[in-house]
mmCIF file of C-alpha atoms in Angstrom:
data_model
loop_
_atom_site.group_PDB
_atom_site.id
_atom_site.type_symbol
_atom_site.label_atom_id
_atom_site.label_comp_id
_atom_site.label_asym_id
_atom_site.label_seq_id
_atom_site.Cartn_x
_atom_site.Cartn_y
_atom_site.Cartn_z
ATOM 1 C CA UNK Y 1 237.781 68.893 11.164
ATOM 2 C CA UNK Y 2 241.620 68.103 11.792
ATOM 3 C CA UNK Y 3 243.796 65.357 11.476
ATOM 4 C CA UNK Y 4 246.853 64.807 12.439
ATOM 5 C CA UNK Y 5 248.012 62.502 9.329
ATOM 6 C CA UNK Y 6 246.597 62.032 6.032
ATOM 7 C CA UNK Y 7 248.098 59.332 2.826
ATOM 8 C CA UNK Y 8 248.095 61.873 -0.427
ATOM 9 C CA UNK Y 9 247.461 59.069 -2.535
ATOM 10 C CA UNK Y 10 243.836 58.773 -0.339
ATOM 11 C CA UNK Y 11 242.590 61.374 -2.304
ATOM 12 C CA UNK Y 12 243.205 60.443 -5.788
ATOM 13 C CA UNK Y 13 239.778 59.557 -5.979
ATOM 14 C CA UNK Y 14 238.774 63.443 -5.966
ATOM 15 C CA UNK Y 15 240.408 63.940 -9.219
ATOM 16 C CA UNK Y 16 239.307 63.373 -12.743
ATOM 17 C CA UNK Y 17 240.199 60.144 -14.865
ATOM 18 C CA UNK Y 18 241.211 62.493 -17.446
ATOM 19 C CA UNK Y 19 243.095 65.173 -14.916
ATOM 20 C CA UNK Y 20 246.758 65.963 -15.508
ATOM 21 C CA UNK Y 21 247.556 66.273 -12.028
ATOM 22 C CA UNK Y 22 247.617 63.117 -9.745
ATOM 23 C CA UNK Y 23 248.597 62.770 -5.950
ATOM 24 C CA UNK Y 24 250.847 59.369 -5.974
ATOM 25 C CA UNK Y 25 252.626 59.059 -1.975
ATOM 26 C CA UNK Y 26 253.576 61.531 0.424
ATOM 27 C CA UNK Y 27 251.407 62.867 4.070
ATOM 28 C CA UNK Y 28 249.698 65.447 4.902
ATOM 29 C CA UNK Y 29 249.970 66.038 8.586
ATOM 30 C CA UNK Y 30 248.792 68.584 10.618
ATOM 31 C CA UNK Y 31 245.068 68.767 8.507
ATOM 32 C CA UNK Y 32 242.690 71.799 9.329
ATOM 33 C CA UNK Y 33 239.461 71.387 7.171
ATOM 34 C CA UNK Y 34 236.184 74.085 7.295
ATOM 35 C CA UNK Y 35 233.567 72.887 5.130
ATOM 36 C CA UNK Y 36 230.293 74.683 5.392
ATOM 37 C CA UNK Y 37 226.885 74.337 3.266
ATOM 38 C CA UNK Y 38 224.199 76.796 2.900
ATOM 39 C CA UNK Y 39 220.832 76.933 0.191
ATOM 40 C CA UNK Y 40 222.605 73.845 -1.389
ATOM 41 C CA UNK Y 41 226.016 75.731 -1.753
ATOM 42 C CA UNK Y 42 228.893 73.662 -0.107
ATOM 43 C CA UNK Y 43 232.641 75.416 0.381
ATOM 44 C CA UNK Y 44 235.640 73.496 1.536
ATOM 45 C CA UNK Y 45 238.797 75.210 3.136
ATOM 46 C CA UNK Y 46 241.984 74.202 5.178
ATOM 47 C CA UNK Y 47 245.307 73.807 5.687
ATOM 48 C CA UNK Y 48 248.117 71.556 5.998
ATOM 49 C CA UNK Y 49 251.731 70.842 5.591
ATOM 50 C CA UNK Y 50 252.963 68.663 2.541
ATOM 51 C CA UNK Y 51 255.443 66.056 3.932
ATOM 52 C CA UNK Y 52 257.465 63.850 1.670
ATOM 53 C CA UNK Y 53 254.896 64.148 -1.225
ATOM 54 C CA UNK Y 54 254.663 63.174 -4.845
ATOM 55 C CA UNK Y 55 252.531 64.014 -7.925
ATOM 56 C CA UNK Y 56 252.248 63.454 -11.294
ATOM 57 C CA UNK Y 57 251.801 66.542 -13.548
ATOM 58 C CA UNK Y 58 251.405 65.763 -17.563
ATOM 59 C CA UNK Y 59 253.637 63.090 -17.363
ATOM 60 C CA UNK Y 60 256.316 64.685 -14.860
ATOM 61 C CA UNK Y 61 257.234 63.045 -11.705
ATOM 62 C CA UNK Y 62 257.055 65.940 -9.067
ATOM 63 C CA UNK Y 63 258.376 64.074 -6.014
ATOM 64 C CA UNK Y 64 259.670 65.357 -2.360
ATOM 65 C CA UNK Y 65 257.520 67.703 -2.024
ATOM 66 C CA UNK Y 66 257.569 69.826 1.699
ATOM 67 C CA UNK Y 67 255.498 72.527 2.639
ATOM 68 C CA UNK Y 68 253.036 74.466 4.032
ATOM 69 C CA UNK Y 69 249.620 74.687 1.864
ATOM 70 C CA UNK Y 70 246.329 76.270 2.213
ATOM 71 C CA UNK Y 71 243.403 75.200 0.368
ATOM 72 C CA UNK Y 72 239.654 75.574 -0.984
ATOM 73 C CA UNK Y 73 237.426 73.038 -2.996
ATOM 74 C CA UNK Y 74 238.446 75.533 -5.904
ATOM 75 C CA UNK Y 75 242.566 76.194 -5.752
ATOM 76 C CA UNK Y 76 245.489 75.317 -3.786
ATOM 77 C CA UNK Y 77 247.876 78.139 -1.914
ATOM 78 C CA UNK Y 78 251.515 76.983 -1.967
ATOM 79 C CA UNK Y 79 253.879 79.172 0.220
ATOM 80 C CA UNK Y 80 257.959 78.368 -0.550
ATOM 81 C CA UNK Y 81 257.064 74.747 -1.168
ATOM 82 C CA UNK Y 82 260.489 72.847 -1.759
ATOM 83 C CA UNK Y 83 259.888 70.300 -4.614
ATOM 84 C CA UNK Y 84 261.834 67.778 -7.044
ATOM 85 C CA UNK Y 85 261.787 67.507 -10.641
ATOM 86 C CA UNK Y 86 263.970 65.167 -12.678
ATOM 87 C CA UNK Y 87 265.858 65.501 -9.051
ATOM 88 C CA UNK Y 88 266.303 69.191 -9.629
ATOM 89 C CA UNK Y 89 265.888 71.480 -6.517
ATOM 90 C CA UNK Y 90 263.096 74.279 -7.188
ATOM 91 C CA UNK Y 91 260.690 76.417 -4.860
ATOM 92 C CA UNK Y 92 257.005 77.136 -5.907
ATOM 93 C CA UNK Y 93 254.871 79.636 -4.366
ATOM 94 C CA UNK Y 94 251.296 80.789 -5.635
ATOM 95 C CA UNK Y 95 248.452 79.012 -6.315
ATOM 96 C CA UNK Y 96 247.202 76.459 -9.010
ATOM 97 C CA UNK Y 97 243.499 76.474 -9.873
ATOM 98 C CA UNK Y 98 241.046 73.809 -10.879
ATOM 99 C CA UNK Y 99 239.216 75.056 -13.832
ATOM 100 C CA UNK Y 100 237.435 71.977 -15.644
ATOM 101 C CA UNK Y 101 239.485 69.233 -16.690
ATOM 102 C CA UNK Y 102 243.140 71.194 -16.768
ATOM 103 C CA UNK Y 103 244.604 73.029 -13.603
ATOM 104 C CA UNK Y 104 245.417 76.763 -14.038
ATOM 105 C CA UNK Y 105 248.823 77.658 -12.423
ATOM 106 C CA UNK Y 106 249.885 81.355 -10.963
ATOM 107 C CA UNK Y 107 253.570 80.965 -9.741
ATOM 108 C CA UNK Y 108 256.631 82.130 -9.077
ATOM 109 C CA UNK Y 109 259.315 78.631 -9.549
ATOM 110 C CA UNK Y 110 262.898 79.190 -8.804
ATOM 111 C CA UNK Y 111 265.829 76.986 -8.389
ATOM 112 C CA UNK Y 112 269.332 77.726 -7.355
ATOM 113 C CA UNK Y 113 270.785 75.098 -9.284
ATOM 114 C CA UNK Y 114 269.250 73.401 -12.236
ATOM 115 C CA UNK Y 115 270.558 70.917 -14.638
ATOM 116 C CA UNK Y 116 268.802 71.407 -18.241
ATOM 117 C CA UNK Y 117 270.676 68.485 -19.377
ATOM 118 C CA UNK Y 118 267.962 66.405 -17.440
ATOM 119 C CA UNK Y 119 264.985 67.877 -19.773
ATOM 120 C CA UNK Y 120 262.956 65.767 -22.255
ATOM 121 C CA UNK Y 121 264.020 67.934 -25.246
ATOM 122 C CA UNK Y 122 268.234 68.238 -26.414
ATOM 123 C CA UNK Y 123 269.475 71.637 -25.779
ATOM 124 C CA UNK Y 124 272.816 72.915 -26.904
ATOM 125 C CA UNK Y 125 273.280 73.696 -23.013
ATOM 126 C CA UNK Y 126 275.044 72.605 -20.169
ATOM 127 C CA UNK Y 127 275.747 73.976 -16.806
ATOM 128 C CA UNK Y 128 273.992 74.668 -13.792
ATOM 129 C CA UNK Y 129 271.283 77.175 -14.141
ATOM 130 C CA UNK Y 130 269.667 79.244 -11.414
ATOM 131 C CA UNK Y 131 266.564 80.409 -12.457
ATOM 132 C CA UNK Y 132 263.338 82.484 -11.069
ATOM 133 C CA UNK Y 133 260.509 82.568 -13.074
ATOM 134 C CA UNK Y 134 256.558 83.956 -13.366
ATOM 135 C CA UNK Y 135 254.802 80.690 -14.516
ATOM 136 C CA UNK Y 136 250.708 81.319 -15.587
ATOM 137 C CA UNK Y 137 248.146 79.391 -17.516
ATOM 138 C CA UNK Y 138 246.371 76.472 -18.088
ATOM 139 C CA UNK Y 139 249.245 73.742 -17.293
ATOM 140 C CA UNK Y 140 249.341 71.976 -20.783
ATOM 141 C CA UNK Y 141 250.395 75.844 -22.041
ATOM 142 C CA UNK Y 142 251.727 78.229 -19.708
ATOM 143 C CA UNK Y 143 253.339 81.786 -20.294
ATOM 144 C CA UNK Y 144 256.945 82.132 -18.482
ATOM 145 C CA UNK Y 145 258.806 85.300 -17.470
ATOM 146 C CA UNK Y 146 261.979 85.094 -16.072
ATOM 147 C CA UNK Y 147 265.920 85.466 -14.877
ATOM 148 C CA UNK Y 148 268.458 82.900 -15.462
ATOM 149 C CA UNK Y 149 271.746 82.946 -15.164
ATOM 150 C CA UNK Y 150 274.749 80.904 -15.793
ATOM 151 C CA UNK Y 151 278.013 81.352 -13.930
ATOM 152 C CA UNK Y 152 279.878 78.495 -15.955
ATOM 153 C CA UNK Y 153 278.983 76.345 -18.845
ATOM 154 C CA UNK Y 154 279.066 75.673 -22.791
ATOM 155 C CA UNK Y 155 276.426 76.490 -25.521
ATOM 156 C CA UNK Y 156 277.303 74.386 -28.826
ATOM 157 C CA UNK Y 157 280.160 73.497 -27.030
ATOM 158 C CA UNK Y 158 281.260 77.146 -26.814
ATOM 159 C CA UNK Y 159 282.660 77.964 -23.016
ATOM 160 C CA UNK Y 160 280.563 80.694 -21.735
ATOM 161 C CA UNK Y 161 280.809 82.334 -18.306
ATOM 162 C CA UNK Y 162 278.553 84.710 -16.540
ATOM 163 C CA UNK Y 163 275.281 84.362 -18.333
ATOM 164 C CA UNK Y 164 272.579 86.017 -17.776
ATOM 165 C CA UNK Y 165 269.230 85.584 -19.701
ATOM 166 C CA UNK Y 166 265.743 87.610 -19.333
ATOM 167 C CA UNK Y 167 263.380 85.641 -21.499
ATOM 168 C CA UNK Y 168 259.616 84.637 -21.983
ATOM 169 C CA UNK Y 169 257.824 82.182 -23.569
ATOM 170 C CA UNK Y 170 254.331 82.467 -24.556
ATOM 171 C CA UNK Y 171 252.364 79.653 -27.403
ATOM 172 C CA UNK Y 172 255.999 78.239 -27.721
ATOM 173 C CA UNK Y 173 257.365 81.914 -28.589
ATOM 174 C CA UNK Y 174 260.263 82.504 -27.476
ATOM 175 C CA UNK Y 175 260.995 86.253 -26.681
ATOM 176 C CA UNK Y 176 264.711 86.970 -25.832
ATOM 177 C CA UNK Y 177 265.012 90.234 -24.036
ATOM 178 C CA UNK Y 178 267.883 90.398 -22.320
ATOM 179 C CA UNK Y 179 271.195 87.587 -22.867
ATOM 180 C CA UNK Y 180 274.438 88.833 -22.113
ATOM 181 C CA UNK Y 181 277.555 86.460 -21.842
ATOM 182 C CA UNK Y 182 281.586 86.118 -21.525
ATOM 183 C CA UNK Y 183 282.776 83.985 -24.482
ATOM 184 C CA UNK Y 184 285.489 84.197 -27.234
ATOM 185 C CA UNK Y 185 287.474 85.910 -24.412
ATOM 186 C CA UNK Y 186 285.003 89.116 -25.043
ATOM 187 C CA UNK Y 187 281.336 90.162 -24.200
ATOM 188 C CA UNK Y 188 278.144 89.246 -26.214
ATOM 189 C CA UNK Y 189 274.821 90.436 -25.875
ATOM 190 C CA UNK Y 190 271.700 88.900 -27.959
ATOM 191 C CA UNK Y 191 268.112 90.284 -28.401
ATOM 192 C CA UNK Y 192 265.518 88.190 -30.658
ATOM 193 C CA UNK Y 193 262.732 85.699 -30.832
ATOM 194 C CA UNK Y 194 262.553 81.936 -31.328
ATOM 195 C CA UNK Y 195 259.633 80.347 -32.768
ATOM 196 C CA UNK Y 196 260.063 76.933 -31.419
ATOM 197 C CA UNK Y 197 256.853 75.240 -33.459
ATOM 198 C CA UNK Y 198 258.362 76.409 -36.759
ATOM 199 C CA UNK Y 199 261.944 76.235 -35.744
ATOM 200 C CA UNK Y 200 262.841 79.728 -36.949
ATOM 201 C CA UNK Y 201 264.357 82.595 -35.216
ATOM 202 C CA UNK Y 202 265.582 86.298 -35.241
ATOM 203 C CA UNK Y 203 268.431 87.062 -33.430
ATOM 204 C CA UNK Y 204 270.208 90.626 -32.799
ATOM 205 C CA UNK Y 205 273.902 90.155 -31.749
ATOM 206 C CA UNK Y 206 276.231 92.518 -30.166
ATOM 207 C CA UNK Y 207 279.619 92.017 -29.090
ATOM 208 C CA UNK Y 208 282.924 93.745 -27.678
ATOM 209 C CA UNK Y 209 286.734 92.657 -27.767
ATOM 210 C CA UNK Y 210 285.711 89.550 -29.375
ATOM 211 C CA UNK Y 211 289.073 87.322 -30.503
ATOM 212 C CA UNK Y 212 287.944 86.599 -34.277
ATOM 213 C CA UNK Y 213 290.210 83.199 -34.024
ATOM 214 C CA UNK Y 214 288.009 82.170 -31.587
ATOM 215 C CA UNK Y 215 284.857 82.872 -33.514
ATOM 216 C CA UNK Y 216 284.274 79.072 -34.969
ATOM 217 C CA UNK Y 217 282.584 80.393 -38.426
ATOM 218 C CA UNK Y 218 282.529 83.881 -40.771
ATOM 219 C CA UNK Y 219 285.912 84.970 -39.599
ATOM 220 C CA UNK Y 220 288.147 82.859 -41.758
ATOM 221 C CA UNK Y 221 291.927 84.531 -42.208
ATOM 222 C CA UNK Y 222 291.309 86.963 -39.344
ATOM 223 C CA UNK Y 223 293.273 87.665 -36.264
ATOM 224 C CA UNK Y 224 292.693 90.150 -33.700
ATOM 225 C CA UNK Y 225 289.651 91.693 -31.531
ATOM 226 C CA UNK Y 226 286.890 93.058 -32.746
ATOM 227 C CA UNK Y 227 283.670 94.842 -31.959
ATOM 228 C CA UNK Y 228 280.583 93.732 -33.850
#
């Protein structure tokens, strides 16, 4: 079967009531569809490229979405599909699964410029963020692996330049492997783990030619640079 232009929203109806994921506006153009049925077994496949399109995901309005997709009545193949987020540039490729009642991603999401000030939760961040990150799991509670960086910015309103972060995030565990940053006119790097559901962490710091008047708290009466 092919088409040469499909409405998204058409095929709501082929989701769940209860699904997190929901086609809202957008095309598909250029529709190739294989469906074939044998001993009561039916299998869907196709193709087609993503034009304009918008979803809802758990809440999240995933709009201006472009790109070329491939499909089966079990997963959808995205390959460098440009989306929006809270109008934040990222690119998804991989493929997101429907198992049951919640979808299943495997992806690789990066952005060269994201704005975490735009999140539902307060962070002591903000800057521009480019990211690229391993996202897997069901989509109410995926595991992340990643790279971030940030060229310019402040954490709790401290001015930090060239961070760089290697983090993931697994059951809303934080796991800090790798942060390294310019501030207090020296280096810092921080190992550690944050444990966001009970609000507790443990944090390794190291730092190099760090100006102690800088240094907001513990250095009171000092001068100088220090290595800690």
């Amino acid at each position: 079967v092919w088409a040469e232009e499909l409405a998204l929203a058409d095929f709501a109806v082929l989701f769940p009531a209860e699904s997190a994921l929901k086609p809202v506006e957008g095309q598909l153009r250029q529709v190739t569809v294989n469906w074939q049925q044998s001993k009561g077994d039916s299998r869907l496949a196709g193709e087609a490229e993503l034009v304009q399109a918008g979803l809802d995901m758990e809440q999240v309005a995933v709009r201006n979405i472009n790109g070329h997709i491939a499909f089966t009545d079990k997963a959808v193949y995205l390959f460098d599909t440009a989306v929006k987020v809270w109008q934040q540039p990222l690119t998804l490729r991989g493929k997101i699964t429907f198992a049951g009642q919640e979808p299943v991603v495997d992806l690789t999401v990066a952005s060269p410029g994201f704005d975490p000030s735009v999140l539902p939760v307060e962070l002591p961040l903000q800057g521009t963020v480019a990211f690229s990150a391993a996202v897997a799991g069901r989509l109410d509670n995926p595991a992340v692996k990643g790279q971030f960086s940030l060229p310019q910015g402040t954490v709790s309103g401290v001015p930090v330049s060239n961070g760089k972060a290697s983090l993931r995030l697994s059951d809303k565990l934080v796991t800090l492997e790798d942060v390294q940053a310019d501030l207090w006119e020296g280096h810092v790097a921080l190992q550690g783990v944050f444990d966001s559901a009970r609000m507790a962490y443990y944090l390794q710091l190291t730092g190099s030619h760090i100006n102690t008047q800088a240094v907001p708290v513990g250095t009171a009466g000092l001068s100088g640079y220090a290595d800690v």
